[in-house]
Tab-separated table of C-alpha atoms in Angstrom:
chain	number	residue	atom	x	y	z
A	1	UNK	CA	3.959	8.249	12.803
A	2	UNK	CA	6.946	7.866	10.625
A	3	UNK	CA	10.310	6.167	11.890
A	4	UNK	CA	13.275	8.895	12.775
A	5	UNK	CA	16.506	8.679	10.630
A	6	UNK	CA	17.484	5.313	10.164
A	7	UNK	CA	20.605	4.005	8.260
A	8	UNK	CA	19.606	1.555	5.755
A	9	UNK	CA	21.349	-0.822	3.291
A	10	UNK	CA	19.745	-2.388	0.325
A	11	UNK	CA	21.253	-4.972	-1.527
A	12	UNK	CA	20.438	-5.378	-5.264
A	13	UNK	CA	19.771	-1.462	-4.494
A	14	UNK	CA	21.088	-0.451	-8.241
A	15	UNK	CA	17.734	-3.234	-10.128
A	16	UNK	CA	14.700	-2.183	-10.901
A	17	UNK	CA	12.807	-2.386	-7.796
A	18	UNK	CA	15.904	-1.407	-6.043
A	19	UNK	CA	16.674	1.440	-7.500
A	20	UNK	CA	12.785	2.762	-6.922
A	21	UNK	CA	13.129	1.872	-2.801
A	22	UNK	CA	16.248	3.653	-2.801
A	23	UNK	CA	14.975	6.708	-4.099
A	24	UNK	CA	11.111	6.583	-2.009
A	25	UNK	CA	13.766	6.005	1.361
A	26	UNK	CA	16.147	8.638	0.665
A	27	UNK	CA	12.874	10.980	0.103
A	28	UNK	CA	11.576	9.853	3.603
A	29	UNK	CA	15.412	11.303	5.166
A	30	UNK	CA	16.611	8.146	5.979
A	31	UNK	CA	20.296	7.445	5.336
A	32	UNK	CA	20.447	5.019	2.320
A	33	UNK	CA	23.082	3.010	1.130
A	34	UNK	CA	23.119	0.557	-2.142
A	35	UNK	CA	24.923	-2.580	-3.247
A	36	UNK	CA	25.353	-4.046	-6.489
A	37	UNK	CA	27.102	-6.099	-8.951
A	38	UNK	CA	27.020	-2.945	-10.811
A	39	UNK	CA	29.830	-0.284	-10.495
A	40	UNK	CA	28.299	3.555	-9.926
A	41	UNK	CA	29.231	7.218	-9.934
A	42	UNK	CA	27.444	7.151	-6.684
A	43	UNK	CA	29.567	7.669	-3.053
A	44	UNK	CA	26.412	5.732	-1.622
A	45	UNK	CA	27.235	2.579	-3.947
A	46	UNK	CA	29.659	-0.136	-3.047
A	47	UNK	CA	29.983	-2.644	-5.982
A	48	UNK	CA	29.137	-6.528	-3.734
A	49	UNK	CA	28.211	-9.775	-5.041
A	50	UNK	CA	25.826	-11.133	-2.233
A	51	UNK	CA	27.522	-14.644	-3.174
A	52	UNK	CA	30.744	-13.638	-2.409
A	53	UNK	CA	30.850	-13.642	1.936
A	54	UNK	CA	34.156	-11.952	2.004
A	55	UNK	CA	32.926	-8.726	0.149
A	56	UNK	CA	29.687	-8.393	2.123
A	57	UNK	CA	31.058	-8.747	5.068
A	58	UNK	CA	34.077	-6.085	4.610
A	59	UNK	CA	30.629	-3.605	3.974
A	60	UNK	CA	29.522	-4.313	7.392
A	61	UNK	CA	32.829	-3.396	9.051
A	62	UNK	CA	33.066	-0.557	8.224
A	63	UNK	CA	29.188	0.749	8.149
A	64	UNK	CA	26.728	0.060	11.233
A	65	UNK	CA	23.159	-0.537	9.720
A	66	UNK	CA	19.355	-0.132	11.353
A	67	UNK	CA	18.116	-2.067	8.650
A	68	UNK	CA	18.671	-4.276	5.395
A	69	UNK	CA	16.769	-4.516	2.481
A	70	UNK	CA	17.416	-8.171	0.530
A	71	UNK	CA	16.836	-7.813	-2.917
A	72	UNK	CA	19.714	-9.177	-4.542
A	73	UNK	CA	18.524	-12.103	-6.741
A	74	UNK	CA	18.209	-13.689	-10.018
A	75	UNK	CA	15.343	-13.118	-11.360
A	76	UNK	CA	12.845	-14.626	-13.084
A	77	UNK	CA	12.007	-18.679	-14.220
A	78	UNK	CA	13.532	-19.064	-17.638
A	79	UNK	CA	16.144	-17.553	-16.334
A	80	UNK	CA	16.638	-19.799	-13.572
A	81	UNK	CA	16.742	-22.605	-15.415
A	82	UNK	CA	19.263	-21.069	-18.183
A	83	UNK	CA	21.415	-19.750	-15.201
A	84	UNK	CA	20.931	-22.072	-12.496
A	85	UNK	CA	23.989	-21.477	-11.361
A	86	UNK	CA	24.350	-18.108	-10.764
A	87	UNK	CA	20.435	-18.318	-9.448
A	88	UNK	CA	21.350	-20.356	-6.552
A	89	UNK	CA	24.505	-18.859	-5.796
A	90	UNK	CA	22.871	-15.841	-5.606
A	91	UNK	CA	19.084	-16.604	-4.004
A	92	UNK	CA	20.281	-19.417	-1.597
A	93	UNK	CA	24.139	-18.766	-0.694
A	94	UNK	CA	23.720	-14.970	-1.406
A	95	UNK	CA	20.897	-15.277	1.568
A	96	UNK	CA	22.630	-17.063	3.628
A	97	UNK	CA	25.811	-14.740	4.132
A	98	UNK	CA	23.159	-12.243	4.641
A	99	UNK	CA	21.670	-13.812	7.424
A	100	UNK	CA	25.251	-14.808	8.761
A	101	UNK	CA	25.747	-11.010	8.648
A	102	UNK	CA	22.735	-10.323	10.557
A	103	UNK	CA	23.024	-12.942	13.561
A	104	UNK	CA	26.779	-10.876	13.823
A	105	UNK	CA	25.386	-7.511	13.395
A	106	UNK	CA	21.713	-7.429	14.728
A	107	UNK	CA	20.137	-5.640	11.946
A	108	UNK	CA	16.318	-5.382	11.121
A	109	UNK	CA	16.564	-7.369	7.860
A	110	UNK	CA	13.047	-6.841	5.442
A	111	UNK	CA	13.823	-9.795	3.076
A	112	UNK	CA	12.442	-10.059	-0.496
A	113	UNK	CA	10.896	-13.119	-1.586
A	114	UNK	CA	8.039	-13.834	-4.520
A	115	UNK	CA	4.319	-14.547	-5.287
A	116	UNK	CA	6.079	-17.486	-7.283
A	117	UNK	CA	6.147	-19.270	-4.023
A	118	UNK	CA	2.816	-19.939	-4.176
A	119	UNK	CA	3.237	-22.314	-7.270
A	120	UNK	CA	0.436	-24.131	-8.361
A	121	UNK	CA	-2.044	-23.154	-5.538
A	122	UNK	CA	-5.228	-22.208	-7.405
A	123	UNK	CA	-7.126	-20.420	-4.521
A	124	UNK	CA	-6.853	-17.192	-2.528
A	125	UNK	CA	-3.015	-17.099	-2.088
A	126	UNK	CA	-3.046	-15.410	1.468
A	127	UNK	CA	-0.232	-15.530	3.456
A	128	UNK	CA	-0.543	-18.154	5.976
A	129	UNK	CA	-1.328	-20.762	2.597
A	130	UNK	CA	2.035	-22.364	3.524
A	131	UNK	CA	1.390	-23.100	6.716
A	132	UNK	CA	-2.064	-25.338	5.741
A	133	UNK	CA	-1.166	-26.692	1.880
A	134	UNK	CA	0.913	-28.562	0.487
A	135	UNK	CA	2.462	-26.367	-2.235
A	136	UNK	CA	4.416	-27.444	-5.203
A	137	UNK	CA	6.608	-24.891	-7.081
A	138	UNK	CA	6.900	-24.764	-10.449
A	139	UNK	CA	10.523	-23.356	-11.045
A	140	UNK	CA	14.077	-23.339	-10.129
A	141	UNK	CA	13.479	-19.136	-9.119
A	142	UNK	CA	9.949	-20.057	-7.046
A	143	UNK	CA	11.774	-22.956	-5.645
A	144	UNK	CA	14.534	-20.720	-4.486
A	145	UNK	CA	12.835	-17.455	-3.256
A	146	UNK	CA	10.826	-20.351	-0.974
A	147	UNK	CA	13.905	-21.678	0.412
A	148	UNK	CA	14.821	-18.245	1.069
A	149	UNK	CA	12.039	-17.769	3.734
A	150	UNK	CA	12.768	-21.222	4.955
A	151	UNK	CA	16.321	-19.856	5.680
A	152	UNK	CA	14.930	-16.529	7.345
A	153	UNK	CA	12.395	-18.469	9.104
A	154	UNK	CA	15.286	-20.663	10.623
A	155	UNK	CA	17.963	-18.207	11.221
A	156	UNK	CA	15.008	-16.300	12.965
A	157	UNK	CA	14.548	-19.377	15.175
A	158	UNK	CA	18.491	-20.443	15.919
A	159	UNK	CA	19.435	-17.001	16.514
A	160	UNK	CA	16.418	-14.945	17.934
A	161	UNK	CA	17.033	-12.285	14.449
A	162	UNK	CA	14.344	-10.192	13.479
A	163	UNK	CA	13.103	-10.437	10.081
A	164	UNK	CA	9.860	-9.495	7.749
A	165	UNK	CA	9.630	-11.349	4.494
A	166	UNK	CA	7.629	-9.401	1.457
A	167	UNK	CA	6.117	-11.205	-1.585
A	168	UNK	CA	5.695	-8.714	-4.280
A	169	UNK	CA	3.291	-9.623	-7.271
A	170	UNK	CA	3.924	-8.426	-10.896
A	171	UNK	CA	5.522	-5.136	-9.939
A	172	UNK	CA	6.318	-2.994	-13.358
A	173	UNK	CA	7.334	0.658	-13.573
A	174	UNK	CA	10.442	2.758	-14.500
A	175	UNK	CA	14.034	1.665	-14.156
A	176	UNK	CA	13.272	-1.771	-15.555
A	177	UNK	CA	14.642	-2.118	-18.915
A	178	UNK	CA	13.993	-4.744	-21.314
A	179	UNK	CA	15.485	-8.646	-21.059
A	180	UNK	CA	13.727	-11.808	-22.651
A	181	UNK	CA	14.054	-13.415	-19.013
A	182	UNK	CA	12.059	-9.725	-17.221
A	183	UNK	CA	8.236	-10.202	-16.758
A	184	UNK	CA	5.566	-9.850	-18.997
A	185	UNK	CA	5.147	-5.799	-19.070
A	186	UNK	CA	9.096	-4.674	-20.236
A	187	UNK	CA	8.731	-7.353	-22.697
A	188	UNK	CA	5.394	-6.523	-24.259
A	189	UNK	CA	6.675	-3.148	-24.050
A	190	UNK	CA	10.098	-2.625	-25.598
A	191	UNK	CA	8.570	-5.186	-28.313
A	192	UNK	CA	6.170	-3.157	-29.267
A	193	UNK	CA	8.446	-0.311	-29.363
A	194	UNK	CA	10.796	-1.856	-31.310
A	195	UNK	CA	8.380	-3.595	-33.837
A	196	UNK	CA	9.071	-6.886	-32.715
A	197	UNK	CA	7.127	-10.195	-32.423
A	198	UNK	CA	5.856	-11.433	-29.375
A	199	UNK	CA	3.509	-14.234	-27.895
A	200	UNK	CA	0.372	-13.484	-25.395
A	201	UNK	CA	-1.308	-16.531	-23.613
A	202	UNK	CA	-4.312	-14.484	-23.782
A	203	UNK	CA	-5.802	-17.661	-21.076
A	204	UNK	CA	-3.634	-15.849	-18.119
A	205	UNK	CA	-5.031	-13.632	-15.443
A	206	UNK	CA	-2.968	-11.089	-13.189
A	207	UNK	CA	-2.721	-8.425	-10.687
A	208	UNK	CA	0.051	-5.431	-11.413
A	209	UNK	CA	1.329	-3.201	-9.232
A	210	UNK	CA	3.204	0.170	-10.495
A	211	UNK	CA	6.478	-0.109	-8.937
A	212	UNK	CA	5.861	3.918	-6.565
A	213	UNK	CA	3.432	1.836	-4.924
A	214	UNK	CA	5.401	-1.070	-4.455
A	215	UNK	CA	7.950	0.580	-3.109
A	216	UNK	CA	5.891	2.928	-0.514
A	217	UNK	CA	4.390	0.102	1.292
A	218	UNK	CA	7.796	-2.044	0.917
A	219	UNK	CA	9.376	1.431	2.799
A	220	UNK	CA	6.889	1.646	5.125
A	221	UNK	CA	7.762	-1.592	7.013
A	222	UNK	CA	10.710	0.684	8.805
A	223	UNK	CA	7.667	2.354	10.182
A	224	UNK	CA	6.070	-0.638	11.405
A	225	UNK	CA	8.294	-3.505	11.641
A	226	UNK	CA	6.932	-6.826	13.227
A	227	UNK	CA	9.460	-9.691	13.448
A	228	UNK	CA	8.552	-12.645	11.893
A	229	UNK	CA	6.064	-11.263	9.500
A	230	UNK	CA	5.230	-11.484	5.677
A	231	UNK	CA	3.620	-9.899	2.939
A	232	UNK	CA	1.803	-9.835	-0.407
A	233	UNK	CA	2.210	-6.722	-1.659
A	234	UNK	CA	0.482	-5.986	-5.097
A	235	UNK	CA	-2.368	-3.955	-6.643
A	236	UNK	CA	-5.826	-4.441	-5.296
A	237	UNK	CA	-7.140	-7.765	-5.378
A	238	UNK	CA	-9.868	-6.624	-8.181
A	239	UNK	CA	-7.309	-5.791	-10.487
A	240	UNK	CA	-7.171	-8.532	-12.187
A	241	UNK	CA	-6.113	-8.130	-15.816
A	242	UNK	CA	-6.341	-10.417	-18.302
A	243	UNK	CA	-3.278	-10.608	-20.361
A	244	UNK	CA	-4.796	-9.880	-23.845
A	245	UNK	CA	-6.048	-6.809	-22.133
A	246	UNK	CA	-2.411	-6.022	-21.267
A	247	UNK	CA	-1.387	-6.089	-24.925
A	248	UNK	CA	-4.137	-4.151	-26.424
A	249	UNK	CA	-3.532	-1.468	-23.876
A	250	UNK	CA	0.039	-1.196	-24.444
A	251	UNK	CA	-0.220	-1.391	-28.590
A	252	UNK	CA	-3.422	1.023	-28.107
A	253	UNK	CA	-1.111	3.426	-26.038
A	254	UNK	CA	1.697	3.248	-28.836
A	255	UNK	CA	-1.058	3.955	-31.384
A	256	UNK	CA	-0.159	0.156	-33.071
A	257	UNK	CA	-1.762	-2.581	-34.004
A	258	UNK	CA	-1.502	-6.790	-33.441
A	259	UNK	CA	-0.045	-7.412	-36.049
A	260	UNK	CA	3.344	-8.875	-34.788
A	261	UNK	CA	1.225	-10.823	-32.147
A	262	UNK	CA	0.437	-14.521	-31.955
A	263	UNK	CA	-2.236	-15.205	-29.614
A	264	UNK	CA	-2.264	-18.896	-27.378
A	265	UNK	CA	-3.862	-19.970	-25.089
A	266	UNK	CA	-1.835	-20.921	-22.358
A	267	UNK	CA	1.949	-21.086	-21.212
A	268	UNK	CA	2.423	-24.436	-19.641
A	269	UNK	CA	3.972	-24.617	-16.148
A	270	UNK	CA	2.502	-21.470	-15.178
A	271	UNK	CA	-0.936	-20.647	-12.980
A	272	UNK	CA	-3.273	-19.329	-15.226
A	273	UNK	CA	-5.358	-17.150	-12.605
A	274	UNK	CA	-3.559	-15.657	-9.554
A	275	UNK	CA	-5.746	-14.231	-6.967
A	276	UNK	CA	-4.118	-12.284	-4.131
A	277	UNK	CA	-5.127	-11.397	-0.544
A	278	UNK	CA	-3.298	-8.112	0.502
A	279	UNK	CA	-5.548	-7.539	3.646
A	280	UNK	CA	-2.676	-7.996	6.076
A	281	UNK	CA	-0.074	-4.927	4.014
A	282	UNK	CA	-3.151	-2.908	4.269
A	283	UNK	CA	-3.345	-3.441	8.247
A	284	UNK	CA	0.214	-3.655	8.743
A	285	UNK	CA	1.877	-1.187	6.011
A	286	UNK	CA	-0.740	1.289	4.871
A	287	UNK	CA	-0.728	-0.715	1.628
A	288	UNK	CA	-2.820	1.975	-1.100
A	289	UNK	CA	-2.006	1.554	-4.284
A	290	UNK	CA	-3.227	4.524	-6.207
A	291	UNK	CA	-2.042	3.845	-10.153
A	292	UNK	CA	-4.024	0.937	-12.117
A	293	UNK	CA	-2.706	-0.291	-15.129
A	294	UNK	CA	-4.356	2.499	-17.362
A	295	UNK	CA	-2.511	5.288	-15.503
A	296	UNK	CA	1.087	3.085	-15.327
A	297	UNK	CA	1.662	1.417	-18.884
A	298	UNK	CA	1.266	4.728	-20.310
A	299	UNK	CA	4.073	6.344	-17.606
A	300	UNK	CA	6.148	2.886	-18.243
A	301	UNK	CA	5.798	3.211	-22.188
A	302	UNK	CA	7.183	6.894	-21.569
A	303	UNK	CA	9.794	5.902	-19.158
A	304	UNK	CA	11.155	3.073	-22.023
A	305	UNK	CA	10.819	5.306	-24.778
A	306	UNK	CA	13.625	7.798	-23.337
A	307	UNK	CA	15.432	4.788	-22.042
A	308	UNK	CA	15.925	3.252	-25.603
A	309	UNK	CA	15.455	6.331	-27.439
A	310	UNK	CA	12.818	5.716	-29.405
């Protein structure tokens, strides 16, 4: 049975996955309202750097919230390490005033962590992997998103807040455009678009998940909240893609060919093969994901086509 009206905030509400949630929550009735170092012609949008205590905080004086949505973060490894600053300004301080917010205000906070956190692990990456093996992370950005759910974990314990924590895996789809530091699918993407070069390490296996699907289990946790709680949320655990395969579909759906691609065989400090357990969103959050890769690079190719205009 679905939740009744609830009045939700979602920092990081105007990025890519963001902006997706916002929509799939505002089509569900609930009462949705976005933060964001970005400025909008929206009267739901308050500009807020999460890093910045005083400006969050003057957000929750004057609105009353049922639930937060933490996605504010910098994103992504090479980025981290090129922007360390801002990444754990953002990821570790921009958490905390969060959570300083919440053991004030009593929200239900759903916070947004990573599949990076996992690191090196080579098995089955199911959820409780933490709690039995030792993991090392490979990056500033795993590093932080794990020190995120450290933080949640703790603030849950000091100050008896309730809190789910969601590790989303490869997510692509509409509304993310093109940066050298974004994932593998906007760059392979707007390259080939654009007739530019780029590498595949064609020895790298993963599991995508279109961003509608993301975002309909992610929403779904308002339905079914349980404190303390944490998810992979991806595709299905047999969609495993190797990234080669990636490439030739998206050249294949722009009718090009390999020619600007160099092909090696692996990208050091990264697991080559992640595989996934998503057993416990499918209990929990009605996890389905119903687009595979074949269906969403051609809807993503479309999507950055009209975005670039090309």
């Amino acid at each position: 049975m679905a939740a009744s009206k609830q009045k939700i905030f979602i920092t990081g509400g105007k990025g890519f996955i963001g902006t997706n949630l916002a929509y799939e929550l505002a089509n569900r009735g609930h009462d949705v309202m976005t933060g964001d170092l970005t400025h909008a012609e929206d009267e739901t949008h308050v500009r807020v750097d999460v890093a910045n205590y005083r400006q969050l905080e003057k957000i929750f004086e004057k609105h009353e919230f049922d639930y937060v949505y933490h996605l504010a973060a910098e994103y992504g490894r090479w980025n981290g390490e090129d922007h360390f600053e801002n990444l754990w300004a953002t990821n570790a301080v921009g958490t905390k005033n969060v959570l300083t917010l919440q053991e004030k205000h009593r929200f239900r906070l759903i916070s947004f962590s990573s599949c990076e956190v996992y690191g090196d692990y080579d098995g089955i990456m199911s959820e409780d992997v933490m709690d039995t093996v030792p993991i090392k992370q490979m990056n500033d950005y795993a590093i932080s998103k794990w020190a995120g759910e450290m933080q949640v974990l703790n603030a849950a314990e000091m100050f008896g807040t309730e809190s789910v924590r969601v590790r989303p895996l490869n997510c692509y789809g509409p509304h993310e455009y093109y940066s050298p530091y974004r994932g593998v699918v906007p760059i392979f993407v707007y390259r080939a678009i654009m007739d530019q070069p780029y590498t595949v390490y064609s020895g790298h296996h993963r599991i995508f998940d279109y961003v509608d699907d993301t975002v309909r289990t992610v929403a779904n946790i308002v339905d079914n909240f349980i404190p303390g709680e944490v998810y992979n949320i991806g595709g299905h655990e047999d969609w495993v893609v190797d990234i080669k395969q990636l490439s030739d579909l998206v050249l294949k759906t722009l009718g090009k060919t390999d020619r600007l691609v160099t092909y090696k065989e692996a990208e050091p400090f990264t697991t080559k093969t992640k595989r996934v357990d998503f057993s416990k969103s499918r209990r929990d959050l009605k996890h389905d994901p119903r687009i595979p890769i074949e269906e969403g690079i051609p809807r993503y190719v479309e999507w950055m086509r009209k975005a670039y205009g090309n």
